[in-house]
Short mmCIF file of C-alpha atoms in Angstrom, two decimals:
data_model
loop_
_atom_site.label_atom_id
_atom_site.label_comp_id
_atom_site.label_asym_id
_atom_site.label_seq_id
_atom_site.Cartn_x
_atom_site.Cartn_y
_atom_site.Cartn_z
CA UNK A 1 108.17 98.48 82.08
CA UNK A 2 110.94 100.41 83.74
CA UNK A 3 110.55 100.95 87.53
CA UNK A 4 112.26 103.38 89.74
CA UNK A 5 112.44 102.55 93.50
CA UNK A 6 113.12 105.37 95.84
CA UNK A 7 114.10 105.01 99.41
CA UNK A 8 113.37 105.93 102.07
CA UNK A 9 109.70 106.85 101.44
CA UNK A 10 109.81 109.10 104.59
CA UNK A 11 112.47 111.06 106.26
CA UNK A 12 112.16 113.20 109.45
CA UNK A 13 115.34 114.84 110.53
CA UNK A 14 116.48 117.75 112.67
CA UNK A 15 117.92 120.98 111.11
CA UNK A 16 121.68 120.58 110.41
CA UNK A 17 121.60 116.75 109.80
CA UNK A 18 122.84 115.15 106.55
CA UNK A 19 120.67 112.79 104.53
CA UNK A 20 120.80 110.68 101.41
CA UNK A 21 117.96 109.56 99.23
CA UNK A 22 118.29 106.75 96.80
CA UNK A 23 116.69 105.97 93.50
CA UNK A 24 117.38 102.44 92.13
CA UNK A 25 116.32 100.46 89.09
CA UNK A 26 117.25 97.20 87.07
CA UNK A 27 116.85 99.24 84.03
CA UNK A 28 119.37 101.48 82.22
CA UNK A 29 118.34 105.17 82.02
CA UNK A 30 119.79 107.62 79.33
CA UNK A 31 119.40 110.36 81.94
CA UNK A 32 117.93 110.83 85.45
CA UNK A 33 116.34 113.86 86.90
CA UNK A 34 115.58 114.92 90.31
CA UNK A 35 112.34 117.11 91.09
CA UNK A 36 111.35 118.69 94.23
CA UNK A 37 107.55 119.42 94.99
CA UNK A 38 106.43 121.65 97.75
CA UNK A 39 102.85 121.13 99.28
CA UNK A 40 100.15 122.47 97.05
CA UNK A 41 102.66 122.98 94.06
CA UNK A 42 103.82 121.13 91.03
CA UNK A 43 107.27 119.39 90.81
CA UNK A 44 110.22 121.63 89.97
CA UNK A 45 113.35 120.35 88.35
CA UNK A 46 116.48 120.40 90.43
CA UNK A 47 118.96 118.68 88.21
CA UNK A 48 119.57 116.30 85.25
CA UNK A 49 122.38 113.75 85.31
CA UNK A 50 123.44 112.19 81.95
CA UNK A 51 126.80 110.45 82.26
CA UNK A 52 127.51 107.36 84.38
CA UNK A 53 129.38 108.30 87.42
CA UNK A 54 128.46 111.94 87.17
CA UNK A 55 128.33 114.06 90.23
CA UNK A 56 126.56 117.45 90.23
CA UNK A 57 126.34 119.92 93.05
CA UNK A 58 123.63 122.49 93.74
CA UNK A 59 124.84 124.45 96.98
CA UNK A 60 124.14 121.81 99.75
CA UNK A 61 122.65 119.25 97.44
CA UNK A 62 124.83 116.56 95.66
CA UNK A 63 123.39 114.36 92.88
CA UNK A 64 125.20 111.25 91.68
CA UNK A 65 124.51 109.07 88.80
CA UNK A 66 125.53 105.40 89.12
CA UNK A 67 128.35 104.17 86.82
CA UNK A 68 125.88 101.71 85.11
CA UNK A 69 123.25 104.50 84.89
CA UNK A 70 120.76 102.43 86.79
CA UNK A 71 120.73 104.19 90.02
CA UNK A 72 121.15 107.74 91.44
CA UNK A 73 121.40 109.44 94.76
CA UNK A 74 120.70 112.84 96.27
CA UNK A 75 122.66 113.95 99.37
CA UNK A 76 121.68 117.02 101.22
CA UNK A 77 124.40 118.40 103.76
CA UNK A 78 123.17 120.42 106.76
CA UNK A 79 119.46 120.29 105.99
CA UNK A 80 117.21 123.38 106.64
CA UNK A 81 113.54 123.58 107.12
CA UNK A 82 113.30 124.97 103.73
CA UNK A 83 114.43 121.77 102.23
CA UNK A 84 111.16 120.10 103.44
CA UNK A 85 109.24 118.71 100.55
CA UNK A 86 108.72 115.65 98.21
CA UNK A 87 111.58 114.59 96.31
CA UNK A 88 111.09 112.60 93.10
CA UNK A 89 113.58 111.00 90.76
CA UNK A 90 112.51 110.47 87.06
CA UNK A 91 114.29 108.52 84.29
CA UNK A 92 114.24 108.62 80.65
CA UNK A 93 114.72 105.12 79.10
CA UNK A 94 118.01 104.27 77.31
CA UNK A 95 118.18 102.80 73.87
CA UNK A 96 116.54 105.48 71.88
CA UNK A 97 114.29 108.52 72.29
CA UNK A 98 111.82 108.35 75.17
CA UNK A 99 109.18 110.12 73.32
CA UNK A 100 108.61 112.40 76.35
CA UNK A 101 107.86 109.66 78.71
CA UNK A 102 109.47 109.77 82.13
CA UNK A 103 109.29 107.07 84.67
CA UNK A 104 108.96 108.52 88.21
CA UNK A 105 109.95 107.02 91.52
CA UNK A 106 107.40 106.84 94.30
CA UNK A 107 109.02 109.76 96.05
CA UNK A 108 110.66 110.69 99.35
CA UNK A 109 108.84 112.80 101.73
CA UNK A 110 111.44 114.89 103.62
CA UNK A 111 110.68 116.90 106.71
CA UNK A 112 113.32 119.03 108.42
CA UNK A 113 112.48 120.25 111.79
CA UNK A 114 113.92 123.51 113.20
CA UNK B 1 103.83 135.45 84.68
CA UNK B 2 102.72 131.86 85.36
CA UNK B 3 104.58 129.57 83.07
CA UNK B 4 101.92 126.56 83.18
CA UNK B 5 98.50 127.35 84.71
CA UNK B 6 95.70 125.12 85.49
CA UNK B 7 92.06 125.64 86.32
CA UNK B 8 90.46 124.86 88.60
CA UNK B 9 92.78 124.30 91.47
CA UNK B 10 90.21 122.38 93.48
CA UNK B 11 87.40 120.33 92.10
CA UNK B 12 84.80 118.53 94.37
CA UNK B 13 82.04 116.63 92.52
CA UNK B 14 79.68 113.62 92.79
CA UNK B 15 80.14 110.37 91.39
CA UNK B 16 78.92 109.98 87.80
CA UNK B 17 79.35 113.73 86.93
CA UNK B 18 81.41 114.92 84.05
CA UNK B 19 84.15 117.47 84.52
CA UNK B 20 86.93 119.30 82.64
CA UNK B 21 90.36 120.61 83.80
CA UNK B 22 92.00 123.22 81.75
CA UNK B 23 95.71 123.91 81.11
CA UNK B 24 97.71 126.57 79.52
CA UNK B 25 101.45 127.24 78.94
CA UNK B 26 103.02 130.51 77.84
CA UNK B 27 106.49 129.02 77.47
CA UNK B 28 106.18 128.34 73.75
CA UNK B 29 106.67 124.75 74.14
CA UNK B 30 105.52 122.17 71.63
CA UNK B 31 104.86 119.35 74.12
CA UNK B 32 102.24 119.12 76.94
CA UNK B 33 101.35 116.33 79.41
CA UNK B 34 98.79 115.17 81.68
CA UNK B 35 99.99 113.40 84.96
CA UNK B 36 97.98 111.78 87.86
CA UNK B 37 99.44 111.81 91.24
CA UNK B 38 97.90 109.44 93.70
CA UNK B 39 97.31 109.70 97.39
CA UNK B 40 100.72 108.08 97.89
CA UNK B 41 102.37 110.88 95.80
CA UNK B 42 103.14 108.47 93.02
CA UNK B 43 103.32 110.57 89.68
CA UNK B 44 102.21 108.69 86.50
CA UNK B 45 101.98 109.91 82.92
CA UNK B 46 98.40 109.71 81.35
CA UNK B 47 98.83 111.51 78.09
CA UNK B 48 101.20 113.79 76.05
CA UNK B 49 100.50 115.96 72.94
CA UNK B 50 102.97 117.56 70.71
CA UNK B 51 101.58 120.42 68.67
CA UNK B 52 98.03 119.29 69.10
CA UNK B 53 98.94 115.62 68.31
CA UNK B 54 98.54 112.74 70.62
CA UNK B 55 101.85 111.23 71.38
CA UNK B 56 101.48 109.16 74.56
CA UNK B 57 98.35 107.44 75.53
CA UNK B 58 99.00 105.41 78.75
CA UNK B 59 96.48 102.76 79.89
CA UNK B 60 93.97 105.15 80.99
CA UNK B 61 90.05 104.48 81.08
CA UNK B 62 88.39 105.89 78.06
CA UNK B 63 86.39 107.95 80.28
CA UNK B 64 89.43 110.34 80.19
CA UNK B 65 89.64 112.39 77.10
CA UNK B 66 92.34 114.92 76.43
CA UNK B 67 91.84 117.64 73.95
CA UNK B 68 94.43 120.24 72.48
CA UNK B 69 92.97 122.99 70.66
CA UNK B 70 96.36 124.61 70.05
CA UNK B 71 99.91 123.85 71.27
CA UNK B 72 99.47 126.23 74.28
CA UNK B 73 96.40 124.48 75.65
CA UNK B 74 95.78 120.96 76.67
CA UNK B 75 92.40 120.11 78.53
CA UNK B 76 91.24 116.97 80.14
CA UNK B 77 87.67 115.95 80.16
CA UNK B 78 86.59 113.18 82.54
CA UNK B 79 83.15 111.37 81.93
CA UNK B 80 81.25 109.39 84.60
CA UNK B 81 83.50 110.27 87.51
CA UNK B 82 84.51 107.46 89.86
CA UNK B 83 85.66 107.44 93.50
CA UNK B 84 89.01 106.13 92.19
CA UNK B 85 89.57 109.16 89.94
CA UNK B 86 90.25 111.25 93.28
CA UNK B 87 93.77 112.50 92.81
CA UNK B 88 95.95 115.48 91.83
CA UNK B 89 96.05 115.99 88.15
CA UNK B 90 99.18 117.84 86.80
CA UNK B 91 99.62 119.42 83.59
CA UNK B 92 103.25 119.89 82.33
CA UNK B 93 105.13 121.09 79.27
CA UNK B 94 108.60 120.66 77.68
CA UNK B 95 110.07 122.05 74.64
CA UNK B 96 109.80 118.85 72.61
CA UNK B 97 108.90 115.24 73.21
CA UNK B 98 111.63 113.86 71.00
CA UNK B 99 114.59 113.51 73.26
CA UNK B 100 117.29 110.96 74.16
CA UNK B 101 118.31 112.92 77.38
CA UNK B 102 115.30 114.18 79.40
CA UNK B 103 114.41 117.61 79.03
CA UNK B 104 112.98 119.87 81.79
CA UNK B 105 109.30 119.46 82.26
CA UNK B 106 107.48 122.34 83.54
CA UNK B 107 104.52 121.56 85.86
CA UNK B 108 101.41 123.45 86.64
CA UNK B 109 100.07 123.81 90.26
CA UNK B 110 97.90 120.83 90.05
CA UNK B 111 94.06 120.33 90.28
CA UNK B 112 92.89 118.54 93.35
CA UNK B 113 90.00 116.37 92.38
CA UNK B 114 87.75 114.80 95.09
CA UNK B 115 84.98 112.62 93.94
CA UNK B 116 82.22 112.00 96.66
#
């Protein structure tokens, strides 16, 4: 069974601060995704990273896939209250097709105070 | 137009009852999923269907029975509800189930089930 460990579980910061969320595993993933879930809504995909060492930027959000494709990080620069939400990482297993099955991390609840 | 819709949004019921949740997607996707999100926000896959055919059936009590009348609809019926079934249930869809690199999964708004 592949596991994804996310840290921290909770993050409460002031507007304008920077933060990093980590997603780690002992397993290799063919790709890793980050989703954001707002209260009362379903998760929405932010990014998919595929290549080891890949870095993707989405405005103030920077996503990195580890060289060995076992870990990923999400860095937010100058956080805003609108960034508040639950951030989930999800991995597709390496070594063949995943048959649609994603393994999700436990999530990081981010609160950005004005 | 809502891409993935679920009904009802809230469901409060007594232990032992039977209930159903409905899901519809208008994205033209072949694959649909049911996920359970517990009180700690952990999201776990329960089932997936591809064009009405069951693909993934995780270790879920057989009180849970999914049904897909066509590829745009996936329903979840739960018999003899238990307190531990209280959770948020999400339906999702993707264009296919057969991928090496993860495809985008589009989630519905969730059904909040509370068993008393």
